[in-house]
Tab-separated table of C-alpha atoms and ligand atoms in Angstrom:
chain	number	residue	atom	x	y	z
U	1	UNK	CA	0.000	0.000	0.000
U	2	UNK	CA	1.343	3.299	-1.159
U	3	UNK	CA	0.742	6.669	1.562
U	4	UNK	CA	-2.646	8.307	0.137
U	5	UNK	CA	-3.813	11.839	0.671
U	6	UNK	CA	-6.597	12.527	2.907
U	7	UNK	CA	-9.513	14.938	2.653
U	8	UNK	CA	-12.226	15.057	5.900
U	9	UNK	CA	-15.386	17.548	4.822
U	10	UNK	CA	-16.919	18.876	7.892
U	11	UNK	CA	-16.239	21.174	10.921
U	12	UNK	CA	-17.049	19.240	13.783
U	13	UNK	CA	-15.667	17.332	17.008
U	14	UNK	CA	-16.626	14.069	14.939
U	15	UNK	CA	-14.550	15.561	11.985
U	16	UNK	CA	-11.511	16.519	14.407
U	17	UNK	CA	-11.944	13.116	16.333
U	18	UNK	CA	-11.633	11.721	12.149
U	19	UNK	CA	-8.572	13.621	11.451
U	20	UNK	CA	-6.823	12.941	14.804
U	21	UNK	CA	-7.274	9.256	14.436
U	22	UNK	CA	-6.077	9.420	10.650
U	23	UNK	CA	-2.967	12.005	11.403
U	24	UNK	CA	-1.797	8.529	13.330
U	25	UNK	CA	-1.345	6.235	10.551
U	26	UNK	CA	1.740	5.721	8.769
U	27	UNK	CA	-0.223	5.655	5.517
U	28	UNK	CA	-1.498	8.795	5.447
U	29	UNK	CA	0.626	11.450	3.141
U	30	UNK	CA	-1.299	14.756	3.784
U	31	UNK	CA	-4.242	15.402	5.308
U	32	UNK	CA	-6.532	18.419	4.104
U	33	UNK	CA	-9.861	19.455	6.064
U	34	UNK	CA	-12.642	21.347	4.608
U	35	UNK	CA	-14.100	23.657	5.932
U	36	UNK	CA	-12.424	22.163	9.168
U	37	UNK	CA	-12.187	23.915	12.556
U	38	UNK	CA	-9.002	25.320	14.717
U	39	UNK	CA	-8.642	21.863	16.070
U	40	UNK	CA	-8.358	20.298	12.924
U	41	UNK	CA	-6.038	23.078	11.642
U	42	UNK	CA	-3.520	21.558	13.778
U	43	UNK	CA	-3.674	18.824	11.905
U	44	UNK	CA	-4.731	18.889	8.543
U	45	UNK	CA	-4.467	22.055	5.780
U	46	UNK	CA	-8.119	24.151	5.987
U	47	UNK	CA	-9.528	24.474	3.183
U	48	UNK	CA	-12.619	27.401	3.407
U	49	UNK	CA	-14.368	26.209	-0.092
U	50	UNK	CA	-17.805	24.952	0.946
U	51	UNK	CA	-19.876	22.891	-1.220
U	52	UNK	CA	-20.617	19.666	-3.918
U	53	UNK	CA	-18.476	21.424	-6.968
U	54	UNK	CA	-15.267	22.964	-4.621
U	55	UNK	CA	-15.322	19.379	-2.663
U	56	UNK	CA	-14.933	17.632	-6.265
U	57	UNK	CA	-12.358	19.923	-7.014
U	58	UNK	CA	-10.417	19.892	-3.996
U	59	UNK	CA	-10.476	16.016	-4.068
U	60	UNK	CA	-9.685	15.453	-7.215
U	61	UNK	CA	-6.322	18.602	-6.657
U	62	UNK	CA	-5.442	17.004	-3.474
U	63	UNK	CA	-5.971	13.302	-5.152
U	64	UNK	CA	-7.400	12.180	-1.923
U	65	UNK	CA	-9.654	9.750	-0.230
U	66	UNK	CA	-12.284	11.827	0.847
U	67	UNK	CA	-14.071	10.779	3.827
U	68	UNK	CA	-17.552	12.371	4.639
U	69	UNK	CA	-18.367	13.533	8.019
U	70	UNK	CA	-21.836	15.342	7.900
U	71	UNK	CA	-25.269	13.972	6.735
U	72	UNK	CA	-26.175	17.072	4.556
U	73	UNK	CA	-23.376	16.293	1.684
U	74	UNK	CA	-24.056	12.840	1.584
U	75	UNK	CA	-27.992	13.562	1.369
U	76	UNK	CA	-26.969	15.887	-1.874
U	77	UNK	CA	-25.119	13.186	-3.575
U	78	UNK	CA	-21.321	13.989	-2.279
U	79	UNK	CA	-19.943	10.460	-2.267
U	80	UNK	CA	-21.995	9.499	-6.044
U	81	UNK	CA	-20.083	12.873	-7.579
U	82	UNK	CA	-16.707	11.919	-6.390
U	83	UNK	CA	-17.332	7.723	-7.755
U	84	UNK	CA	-18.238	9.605	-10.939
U	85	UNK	CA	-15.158	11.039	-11.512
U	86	UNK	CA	-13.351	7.778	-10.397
U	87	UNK	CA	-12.579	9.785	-6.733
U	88	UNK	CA	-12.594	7.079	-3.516
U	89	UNK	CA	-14.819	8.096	-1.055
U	90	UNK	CA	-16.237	6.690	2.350
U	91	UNK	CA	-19.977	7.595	2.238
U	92	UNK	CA	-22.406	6.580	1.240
U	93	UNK	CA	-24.463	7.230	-2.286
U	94	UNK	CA	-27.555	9.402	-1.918
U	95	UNK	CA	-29.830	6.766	-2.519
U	96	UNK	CA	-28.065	4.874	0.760
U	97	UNK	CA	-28.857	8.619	2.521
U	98	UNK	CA	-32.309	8.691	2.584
U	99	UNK	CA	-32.090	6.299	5.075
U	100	UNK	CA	-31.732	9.343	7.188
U	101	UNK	CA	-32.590	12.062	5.369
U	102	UNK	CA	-35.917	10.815	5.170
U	103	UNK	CA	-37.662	9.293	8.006
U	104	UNK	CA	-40.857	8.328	6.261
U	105	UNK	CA	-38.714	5.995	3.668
U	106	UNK	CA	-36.569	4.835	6.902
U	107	UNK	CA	-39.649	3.609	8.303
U	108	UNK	CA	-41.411	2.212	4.957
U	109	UNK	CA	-37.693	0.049	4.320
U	110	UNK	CA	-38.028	-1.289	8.082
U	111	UNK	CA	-41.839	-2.168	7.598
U	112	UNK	CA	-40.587	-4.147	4.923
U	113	UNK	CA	-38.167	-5.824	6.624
U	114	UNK	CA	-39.673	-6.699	9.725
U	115	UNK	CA	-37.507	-4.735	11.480
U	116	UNK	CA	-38.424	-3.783	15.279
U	117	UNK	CA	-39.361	0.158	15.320
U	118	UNK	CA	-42.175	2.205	16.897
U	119	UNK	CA	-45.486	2.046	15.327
U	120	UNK	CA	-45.820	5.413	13.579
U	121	UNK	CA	-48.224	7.463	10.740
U	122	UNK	CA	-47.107	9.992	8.600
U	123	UNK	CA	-49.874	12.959	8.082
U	124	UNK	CA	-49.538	16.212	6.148
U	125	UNK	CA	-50.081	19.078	9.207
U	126	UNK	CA	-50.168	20.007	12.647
U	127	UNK	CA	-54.233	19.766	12.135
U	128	UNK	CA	-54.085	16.103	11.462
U	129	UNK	CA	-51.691	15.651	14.179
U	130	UNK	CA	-53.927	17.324	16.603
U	131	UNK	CA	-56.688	15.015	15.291
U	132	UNK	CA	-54.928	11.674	15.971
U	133	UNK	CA	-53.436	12.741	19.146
U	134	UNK	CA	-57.186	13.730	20.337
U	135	UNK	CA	-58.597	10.597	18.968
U	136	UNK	CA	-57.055	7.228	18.829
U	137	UNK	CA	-53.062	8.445	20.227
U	138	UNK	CA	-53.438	10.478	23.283
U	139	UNK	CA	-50.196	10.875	25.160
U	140	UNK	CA	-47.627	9.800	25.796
U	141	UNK	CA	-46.553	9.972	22.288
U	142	UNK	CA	-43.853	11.032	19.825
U	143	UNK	CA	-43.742	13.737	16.589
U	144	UNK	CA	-40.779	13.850	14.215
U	145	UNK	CA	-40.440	16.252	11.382
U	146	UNK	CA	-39.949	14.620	8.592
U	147	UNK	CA	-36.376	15.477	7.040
U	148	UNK	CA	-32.855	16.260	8.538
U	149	UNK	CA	-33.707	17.828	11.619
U	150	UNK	CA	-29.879	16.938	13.414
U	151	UNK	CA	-32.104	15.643	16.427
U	152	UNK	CA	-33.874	19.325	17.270
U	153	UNK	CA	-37.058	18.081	15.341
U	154	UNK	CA	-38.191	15.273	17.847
U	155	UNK	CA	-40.997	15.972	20.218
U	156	UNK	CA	-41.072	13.588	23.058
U	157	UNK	CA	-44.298	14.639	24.484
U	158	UNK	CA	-45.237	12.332	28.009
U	159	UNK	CA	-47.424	15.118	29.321
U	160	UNK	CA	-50.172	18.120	28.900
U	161	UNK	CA	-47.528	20.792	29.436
U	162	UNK	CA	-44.896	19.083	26.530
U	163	UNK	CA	-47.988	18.963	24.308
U	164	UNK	CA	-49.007	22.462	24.693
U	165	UNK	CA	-45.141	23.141	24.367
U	166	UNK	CA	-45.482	21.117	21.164
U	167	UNK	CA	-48.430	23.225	19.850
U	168	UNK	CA	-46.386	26.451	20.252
U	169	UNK	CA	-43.168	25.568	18.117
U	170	UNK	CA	-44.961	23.599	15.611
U	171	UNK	CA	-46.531	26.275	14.459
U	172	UNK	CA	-44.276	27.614	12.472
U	173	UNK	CA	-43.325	24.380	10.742
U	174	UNK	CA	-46.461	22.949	9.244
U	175	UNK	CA	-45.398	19.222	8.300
U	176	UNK	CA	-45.317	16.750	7.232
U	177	UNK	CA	-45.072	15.276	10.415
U	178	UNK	CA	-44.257	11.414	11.905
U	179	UNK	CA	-46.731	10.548	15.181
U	180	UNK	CA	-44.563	7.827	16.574
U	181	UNK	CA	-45.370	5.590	19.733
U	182	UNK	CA	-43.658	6.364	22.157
U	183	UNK	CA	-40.896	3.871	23.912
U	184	UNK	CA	-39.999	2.837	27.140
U	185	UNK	CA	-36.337	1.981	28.237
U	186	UNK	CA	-32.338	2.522	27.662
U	187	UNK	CA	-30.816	4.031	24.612
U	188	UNK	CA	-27.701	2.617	22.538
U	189	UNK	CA	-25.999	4.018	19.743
U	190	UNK	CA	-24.907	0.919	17.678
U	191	UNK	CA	-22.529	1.922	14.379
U	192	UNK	CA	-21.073	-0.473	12.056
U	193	UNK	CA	-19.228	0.010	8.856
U	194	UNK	CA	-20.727	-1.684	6.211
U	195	UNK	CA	-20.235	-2.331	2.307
U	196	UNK	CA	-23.773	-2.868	2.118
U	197	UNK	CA	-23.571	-6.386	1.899
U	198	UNK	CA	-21.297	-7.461	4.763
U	199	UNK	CA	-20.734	-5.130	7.978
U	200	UNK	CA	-18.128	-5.044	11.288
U	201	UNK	CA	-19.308	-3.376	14.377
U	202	UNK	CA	-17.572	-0.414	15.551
U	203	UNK	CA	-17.834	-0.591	19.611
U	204	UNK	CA	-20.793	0.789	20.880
U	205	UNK	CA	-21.568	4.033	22.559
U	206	UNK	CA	-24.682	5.645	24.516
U	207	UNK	CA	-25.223	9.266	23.850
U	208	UNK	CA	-26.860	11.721	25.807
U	209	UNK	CA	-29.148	13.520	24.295
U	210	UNK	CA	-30.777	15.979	26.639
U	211	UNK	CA	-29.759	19.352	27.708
U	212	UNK	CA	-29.560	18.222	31.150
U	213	UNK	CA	-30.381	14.999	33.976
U	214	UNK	CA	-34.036	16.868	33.673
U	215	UNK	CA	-36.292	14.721	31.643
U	216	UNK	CA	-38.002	18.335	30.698
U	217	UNK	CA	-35.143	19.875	29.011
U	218	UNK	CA	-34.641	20.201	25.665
U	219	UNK	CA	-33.635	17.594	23.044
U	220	UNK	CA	-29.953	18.686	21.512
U	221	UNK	CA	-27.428	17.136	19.083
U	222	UNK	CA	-25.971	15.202	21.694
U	223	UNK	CA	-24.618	16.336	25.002
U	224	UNK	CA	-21.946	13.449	25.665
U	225	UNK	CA	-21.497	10.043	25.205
U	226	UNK	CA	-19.784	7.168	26.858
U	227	UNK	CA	-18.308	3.750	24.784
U	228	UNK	CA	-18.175	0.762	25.063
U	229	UNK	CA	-21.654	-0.332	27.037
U	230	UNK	CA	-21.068	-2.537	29.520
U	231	UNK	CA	-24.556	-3.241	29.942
U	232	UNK	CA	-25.430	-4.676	26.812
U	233	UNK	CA	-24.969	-8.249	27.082
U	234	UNK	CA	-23.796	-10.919	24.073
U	235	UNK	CA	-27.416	-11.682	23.439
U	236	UNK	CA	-28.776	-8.180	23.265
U	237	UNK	CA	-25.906	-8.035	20.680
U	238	UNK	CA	-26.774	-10.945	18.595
U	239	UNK	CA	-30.750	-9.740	18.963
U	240	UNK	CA	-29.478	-6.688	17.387
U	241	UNK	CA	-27.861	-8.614	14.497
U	242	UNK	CA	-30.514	-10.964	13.431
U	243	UNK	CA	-33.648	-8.605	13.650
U	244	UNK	CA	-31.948	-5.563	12.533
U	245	UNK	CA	-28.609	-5.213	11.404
U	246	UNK	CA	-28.968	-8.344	9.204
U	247	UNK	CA	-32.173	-6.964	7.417
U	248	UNK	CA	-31.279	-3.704	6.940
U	249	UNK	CA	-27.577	-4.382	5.017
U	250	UNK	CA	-29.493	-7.598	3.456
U	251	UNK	CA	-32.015	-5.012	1.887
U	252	UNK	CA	-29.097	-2.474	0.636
U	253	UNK	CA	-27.749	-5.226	-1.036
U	254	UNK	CA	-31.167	-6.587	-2.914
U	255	UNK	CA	-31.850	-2.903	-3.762
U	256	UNK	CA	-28.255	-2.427	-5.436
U	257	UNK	CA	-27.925	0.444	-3.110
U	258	UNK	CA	-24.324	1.825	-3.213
U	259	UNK	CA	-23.529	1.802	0.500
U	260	UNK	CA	-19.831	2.342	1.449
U	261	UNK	CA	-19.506	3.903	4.889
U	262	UNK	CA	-21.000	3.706	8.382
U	263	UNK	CA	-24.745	2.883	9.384
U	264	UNK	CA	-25.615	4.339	12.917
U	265	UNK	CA	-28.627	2.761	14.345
U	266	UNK	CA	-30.345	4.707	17.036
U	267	UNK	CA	-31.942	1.969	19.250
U	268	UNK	CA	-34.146	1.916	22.530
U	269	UNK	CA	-33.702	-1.327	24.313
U	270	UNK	CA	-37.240	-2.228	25.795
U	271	UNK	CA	-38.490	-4.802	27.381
U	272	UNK	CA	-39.367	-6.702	24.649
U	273	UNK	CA	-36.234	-5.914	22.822
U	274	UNK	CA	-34.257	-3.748	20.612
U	275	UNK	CA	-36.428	-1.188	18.806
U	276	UNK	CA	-35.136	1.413	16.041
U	277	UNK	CA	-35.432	4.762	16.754
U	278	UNK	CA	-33.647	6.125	13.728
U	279	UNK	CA	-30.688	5.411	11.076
U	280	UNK	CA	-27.804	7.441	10.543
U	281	UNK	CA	-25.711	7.294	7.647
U	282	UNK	CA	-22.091	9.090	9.266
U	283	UNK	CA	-20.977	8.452	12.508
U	284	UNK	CA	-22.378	10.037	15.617
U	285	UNK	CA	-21.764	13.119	16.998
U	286	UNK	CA	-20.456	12.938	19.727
U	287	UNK	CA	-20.539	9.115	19.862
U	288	UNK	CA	-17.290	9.101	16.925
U	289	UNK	CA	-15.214	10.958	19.951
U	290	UNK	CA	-15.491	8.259	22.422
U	291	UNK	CA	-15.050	5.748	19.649
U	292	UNK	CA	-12.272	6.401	17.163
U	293	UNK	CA	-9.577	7.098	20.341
U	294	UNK	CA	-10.960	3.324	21.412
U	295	UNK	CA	-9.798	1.930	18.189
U	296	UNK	CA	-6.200	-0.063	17.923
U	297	UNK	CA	-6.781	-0.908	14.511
U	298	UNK	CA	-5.526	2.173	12.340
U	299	UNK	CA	-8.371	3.642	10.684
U	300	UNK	CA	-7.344	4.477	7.671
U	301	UNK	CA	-6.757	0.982	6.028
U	302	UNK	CA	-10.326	0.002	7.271
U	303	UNK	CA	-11.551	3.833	5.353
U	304	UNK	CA	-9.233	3.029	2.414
U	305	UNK	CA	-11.089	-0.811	1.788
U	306	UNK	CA	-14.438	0.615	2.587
U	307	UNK	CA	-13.886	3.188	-0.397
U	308	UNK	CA	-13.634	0.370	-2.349
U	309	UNK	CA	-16.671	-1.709	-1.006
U	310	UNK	CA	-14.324	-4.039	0.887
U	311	UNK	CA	-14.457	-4.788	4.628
U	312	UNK	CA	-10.549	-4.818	5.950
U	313	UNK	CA	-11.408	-7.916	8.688
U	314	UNK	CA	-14.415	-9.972	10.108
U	315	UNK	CA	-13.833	-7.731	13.324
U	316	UNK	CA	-12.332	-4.207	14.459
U	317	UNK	CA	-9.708	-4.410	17.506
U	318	UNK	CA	-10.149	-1.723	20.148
U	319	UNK	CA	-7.623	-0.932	22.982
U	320	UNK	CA	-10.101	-2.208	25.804
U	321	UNK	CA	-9.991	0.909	27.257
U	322	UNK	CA	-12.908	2.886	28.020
U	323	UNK	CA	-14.205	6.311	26.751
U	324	UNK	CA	-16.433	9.043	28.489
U	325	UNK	CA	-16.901	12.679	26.330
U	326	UNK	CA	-18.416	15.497	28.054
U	327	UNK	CA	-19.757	18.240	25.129
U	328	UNK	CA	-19.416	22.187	26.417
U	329	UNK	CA	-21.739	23.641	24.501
U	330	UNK	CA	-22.559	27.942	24.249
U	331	UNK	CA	-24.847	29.667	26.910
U	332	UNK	CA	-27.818	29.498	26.069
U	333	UNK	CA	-27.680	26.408	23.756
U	334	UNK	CA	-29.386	25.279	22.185
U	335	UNK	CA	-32.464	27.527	21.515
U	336	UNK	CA	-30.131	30.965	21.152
U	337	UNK	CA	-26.349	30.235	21.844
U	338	UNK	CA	-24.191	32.970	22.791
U	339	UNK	CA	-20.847	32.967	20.799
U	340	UNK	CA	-17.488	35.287	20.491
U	341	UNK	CA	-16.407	33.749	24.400
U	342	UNK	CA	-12.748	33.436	24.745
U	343	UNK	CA	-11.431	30.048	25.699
U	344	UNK	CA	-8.368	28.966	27.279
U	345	UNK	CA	-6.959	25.638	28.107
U	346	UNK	CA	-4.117	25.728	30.817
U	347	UNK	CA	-3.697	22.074	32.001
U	348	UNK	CA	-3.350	18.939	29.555
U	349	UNK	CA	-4.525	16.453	31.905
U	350	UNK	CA	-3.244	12.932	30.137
U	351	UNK	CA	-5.549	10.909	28.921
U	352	UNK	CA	-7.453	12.601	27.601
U	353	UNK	CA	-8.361	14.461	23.929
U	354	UNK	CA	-10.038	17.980	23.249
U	355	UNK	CA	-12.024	18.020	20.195
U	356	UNK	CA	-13.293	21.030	18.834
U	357	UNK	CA	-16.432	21.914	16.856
U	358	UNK	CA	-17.987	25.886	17.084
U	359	UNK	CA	-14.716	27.735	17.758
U	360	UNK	CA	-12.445	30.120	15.511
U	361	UNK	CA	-9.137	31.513	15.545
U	362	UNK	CA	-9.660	35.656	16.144
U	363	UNK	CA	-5.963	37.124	16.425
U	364	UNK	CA	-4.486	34.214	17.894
U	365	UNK	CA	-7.439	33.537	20.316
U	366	UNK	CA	-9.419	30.606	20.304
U	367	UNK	CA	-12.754	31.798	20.709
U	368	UNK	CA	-16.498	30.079	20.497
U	369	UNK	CA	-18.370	30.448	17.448
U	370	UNK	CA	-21.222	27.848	17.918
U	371	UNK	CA	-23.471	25.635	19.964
U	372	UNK	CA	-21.568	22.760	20.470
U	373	UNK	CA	-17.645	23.840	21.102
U	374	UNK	CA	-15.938	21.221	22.535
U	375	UNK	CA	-16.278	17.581	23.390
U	376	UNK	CA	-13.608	16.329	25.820
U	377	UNK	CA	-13.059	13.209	26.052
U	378	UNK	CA	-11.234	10.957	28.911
U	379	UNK	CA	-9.657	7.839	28.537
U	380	UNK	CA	-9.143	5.354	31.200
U	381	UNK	CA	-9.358	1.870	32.283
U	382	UNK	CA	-12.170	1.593	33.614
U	383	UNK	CA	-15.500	4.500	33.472
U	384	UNK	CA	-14.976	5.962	37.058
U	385	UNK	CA	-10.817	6.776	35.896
U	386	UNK	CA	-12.255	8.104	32.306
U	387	UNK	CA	-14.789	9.899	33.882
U	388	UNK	CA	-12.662	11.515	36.358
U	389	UNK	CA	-9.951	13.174	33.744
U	390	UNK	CA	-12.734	13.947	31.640
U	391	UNK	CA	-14.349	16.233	34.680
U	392	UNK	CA	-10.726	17.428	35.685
U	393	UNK	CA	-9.489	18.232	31.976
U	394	UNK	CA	-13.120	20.302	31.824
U	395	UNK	CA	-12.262	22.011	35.228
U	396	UNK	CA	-8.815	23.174	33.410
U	397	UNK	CA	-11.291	24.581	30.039
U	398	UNK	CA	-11.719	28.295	30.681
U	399	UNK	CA	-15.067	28.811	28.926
U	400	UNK	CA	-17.319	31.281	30.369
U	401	UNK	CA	-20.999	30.342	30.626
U	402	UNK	CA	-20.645	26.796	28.853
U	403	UNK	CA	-22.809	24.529	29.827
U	404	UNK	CA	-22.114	20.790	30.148
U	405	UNK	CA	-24.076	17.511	31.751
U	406	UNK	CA	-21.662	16.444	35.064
U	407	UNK	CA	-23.869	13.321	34.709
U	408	UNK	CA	-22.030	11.610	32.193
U	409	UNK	CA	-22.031	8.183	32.460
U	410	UNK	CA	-22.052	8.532	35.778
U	411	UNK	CA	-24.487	4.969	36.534
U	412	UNK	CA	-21.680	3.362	35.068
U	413	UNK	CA	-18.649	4.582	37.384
U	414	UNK	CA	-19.986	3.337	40.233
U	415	UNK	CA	-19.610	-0.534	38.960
U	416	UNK	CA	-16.197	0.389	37.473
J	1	AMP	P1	-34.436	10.612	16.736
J	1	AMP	O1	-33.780	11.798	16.091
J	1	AMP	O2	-35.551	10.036	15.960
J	1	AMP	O3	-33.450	9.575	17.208
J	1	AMP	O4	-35.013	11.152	18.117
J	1	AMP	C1	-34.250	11.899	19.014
J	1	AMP	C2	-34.461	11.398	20.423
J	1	AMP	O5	-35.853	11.415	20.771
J	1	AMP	C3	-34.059	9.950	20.583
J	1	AMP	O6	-32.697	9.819	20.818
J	1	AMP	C4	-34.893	9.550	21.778
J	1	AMP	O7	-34.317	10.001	22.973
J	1	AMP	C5	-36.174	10.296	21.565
J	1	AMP	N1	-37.136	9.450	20.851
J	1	AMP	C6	-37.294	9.370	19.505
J	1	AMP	N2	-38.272	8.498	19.188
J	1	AMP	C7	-38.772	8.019	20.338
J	1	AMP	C8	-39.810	7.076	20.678
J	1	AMP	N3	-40.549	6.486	19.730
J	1	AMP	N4	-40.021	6.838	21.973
J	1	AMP	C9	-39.306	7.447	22.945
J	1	AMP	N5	-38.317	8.335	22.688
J	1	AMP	C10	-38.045	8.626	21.413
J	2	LIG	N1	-25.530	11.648	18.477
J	2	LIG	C1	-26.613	11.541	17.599
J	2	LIG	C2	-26.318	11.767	16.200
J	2	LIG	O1	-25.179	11.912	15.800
J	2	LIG	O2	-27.255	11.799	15.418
C-alpha cells in the first residue's frame, strides 16, 4: 500500500476526532480538512471552499480519499459525484442517505423488513396531528419532522404541558409530520461500517441527548457520550444482528444500493427488545469521539477498503480501554447560543483528547463560534478513571458560561 492523501469535509468534534485518528497512521501522506475547525487546523491544511463542486475539485487537486463527516453532503449526492469522476470516497451514495434524510422511507424500508421500530403514521399538518393525538393516540406519544432535523425536530411529548409546548413551536413548521409511539427503556448508539452487503461493528456508545439529567429539558445534538456499554450483554448483541442489522444491510444489497460507509442505528432497548429509533448514515456526533480514540486498529486501512466496497477484517480491535466525552456547549444552547467567548486551556490532563467543533481563531485567540464547542473526552481503564480526567481536563477549560451535563455516564462509574 502506497501513503494516500486525505480529505475530511466537515467542521465538527466528529470531523476533528476523524482527522486525529487518521494524522496517526503511517499511511497517510497529507491530510486536508474542509471547511475544518481550529482543532483540525492543527492537523490537517483548511480548506474554506464549501460545497458539492469545490469538494470535487479539492479532491480530485489534493488526489485524496475523501471521507464524509456530515449527513447534509451525503444527502446531496457527495460520495456518487466523487465515484463519478473515479474519486474514492467513504460515504455513502444518496440513494443509501435517505435512510436518514428521510424518516418516512426509513420507516417504509423497516416495515418491509420486519424490522423492530415504533409504530408510527405519517400525516400532512399540525391539524391532522392534533386530530390523531385527540382521537385514537393520546399521550404519551412522539412527533418527528420529517427530514434532517440533526435531532432538534423530535418531540417527546409524556405530558399536557410538553404537548401544549409542542403546539407552540410547531406552528411555524407545518409538516409533514411522523406521530410515533412512544418507547420505554435505555438508549444505545450501535454503528457499524458496512459495504452494504457485509458489515463489522464499531464498539458501541450511549449518547446523551438531553440538555440536562431533567427529563423536561430540551432535546440537543448530543450532550456526551460514553463507549463501550457494559450493559449490553452478548445476546442483546446478537438480537441486534438478526432482527436488525442483518435486514437492513441484506435489503441495501437486494436494492443495489451503493452503501460504502458507516450505518448508525439509534436503538431503545425495551423490554421486549431492541427497537429502532432512527438510522444514521455518518458516525455520531459525539458518539465518533469516544469511539475512534478506542480503536487499535488504524483507521485508515479500514476507510481506504471501505472506499472500495471491501471490509478490511471480520472484526475491528479496540484498545479495551474505556471512553467518556463530556460536550461544552454555548450559553444558552441550544435555543439561542451565545458565541465570540474566549477560551483557554491551561492544564493537559493525560488521557485525555479535546475536540473542537464551534470555535475560531480571532488574532491568535481561540474563541467560540457555535453551539456545540468542545467535546472532551477521557480515557481510562475503567469509566470511574475516564470519567474523572474527563471532569478534571473540563475544570482546566476556561469557557465562560458553557454549559455541560456532570452526569455523564455517571451509573456506570460506580460498577467500574
Ligand atoms: P431521533 O432523532 O428520531 O433519534 O429522536 C431523538 C431522540 O428522541 C431519541 O434519541 C430519543 O431520545 C427520543 N425518541 C425518539 N423516538 C422516540 C420514541 N418512539 N419513543 C421514545 N423516545 C423517542
Ligand atoms: N448523536 C446523535 C447523532 O449523531 O445523530
Amino acid at each position: 500500500m502506497e501513503r494516500q492523501n486525505v480529505l475530511v469535509i466537515g467542521q465538527g468534534a466528529r470531523e476533528h476526532a476523524l482527522c486525529q485518528a487518521l494524522a496517526m497512521s503511517p499511511w497517510v501522506d497529507k491530510m486536508w480538512a474542509s471547511p475544518g475547525n481550529p482543532g483540525m487546523a492543527e492537523l490537517a491544511h483548511l480548506d474554506a471552499r464549501e460545497g458539492l463542486s469545490a469538494w470535487l475539485n479539492l479532491a480530485q487537486e489534493a488526489n485524496a480519499l475523501t471521507v464524509v463527516g456530515p449527513e447534509v453532503p451525503l444527502a446531496a449526492g457527495l460520495s456518487d459525484a466523487l465515484r463519478a469522476r473515479g474519486l474514492a470516497v467513504v460515504g455513502p451514495s444518496r440513494a443509501g442517505a435517505r435512510l436518514e434524510s428521510s424518516k418516512s422511507y426509513a420507516k417504509e424500508v423497516m416495515r418491509q423488513c420486519g424490522i423492530p421500530t415504533a409504530r408510527s403514521m405519517t400525516v400532512d399538518g399540525l391539524d391532522a396531528v392534533k386530530a390523531l393525538v385527540a382521537s385514537e393516540w393520546g399521550l404519551p406519544v412522539v412527533i418527528k419532522e420529517d427530514g434532517l432535523a440533526q435531532g432538534k425536530g423530535v418531540f417527546v411529548i409524556t405530558n399536557e404541558g410538553q404537548w401544549q409546548r409542542f403546539l407552540g413551536q410547531a406552528r411555524e413548521n407545518q409538516g409533514p409530520f411522523i406521530v410515533e409511539e412512544y418507547l420505554e427503556g435505555r438508549e444505545i448508539s450501535v454503528e457499524v461500517f458496512t459495504n452494504g452487503r457485509d458489515y463489522v461493528w464499531l464498539p458501541p456508545a450511549v449518547d446523551h441527548k438531553r440538555l440536562s439529567a431533567d427529563q423536561e429539558s430540551p432535546n440537543t445534538g448530543g450532550m456526551g457520550a460514553y463507549s463501550p456499554v457494559p450493559w449490553l450483554s452478548q445476546s442483546q448483541c446478537q438480537t441486534i444482528d438478526r432482527q436488525i442489522l442483518e435486514p437492513i444491510v441484506g435489503y441495501l444489497g437486494e436494492q443495489s444500493i451503493d452503501y460504502r460507509g458507516v450505518l448508525y442505528v439509534g436503538l431503545m432497548m425495551t423490554t421486549s427488545g431492541p427497537y429502532v429509533l432512527e438510522f444514521n448514515v455518518r458516525l455520531g456526533d459525539p458518539e465518533a469521539e469516544v469511539v475512534l480514540p478506542l480503536l487499535a486498529d488504524d483507521l485508515y486501512p479500514w476507510l481506504a477498503e471501505l472506499a472500495q466496497g471491501r471490509l478490511l477484517k471480520s472484526k475491528i480491535a479496540d484498545t479495551g480501554k474505556r471512553a467518556v466525552g463530556v460536550v461544552m456547549a454555548a450559553e444558552g444552547y441550544p435555543e439561542h447560543p451565545v458565541a465570540g467567548r474566549t477560551l483557554e486551556i491551561s492544564t493537559r490532563v493525560p488521557g485525555t483528547r479535546i475536540f473542537q467543533a464551534g470555535t475560531e481563531m480571532v488574532d491568535g485567540h481561540l474563541r467560540s463560534r457555535g453551539g456545540r464547542v468542545l467535546t472532551v473526552v477521557g480515557l481510562g481503564d475503567d469509566f470511574s478513571e475516564a470519567r474523572a480526567i474527563a471532569y478534571r481536563q473540563i475544570s482546566a477549560v476556561e469557557f465562560p458560561g458553557a454549559q455541560f451535563r456532570d452526569d455523564i455516564a455517571e451509573d456506570l462509574s460506580k460498577h467500574g
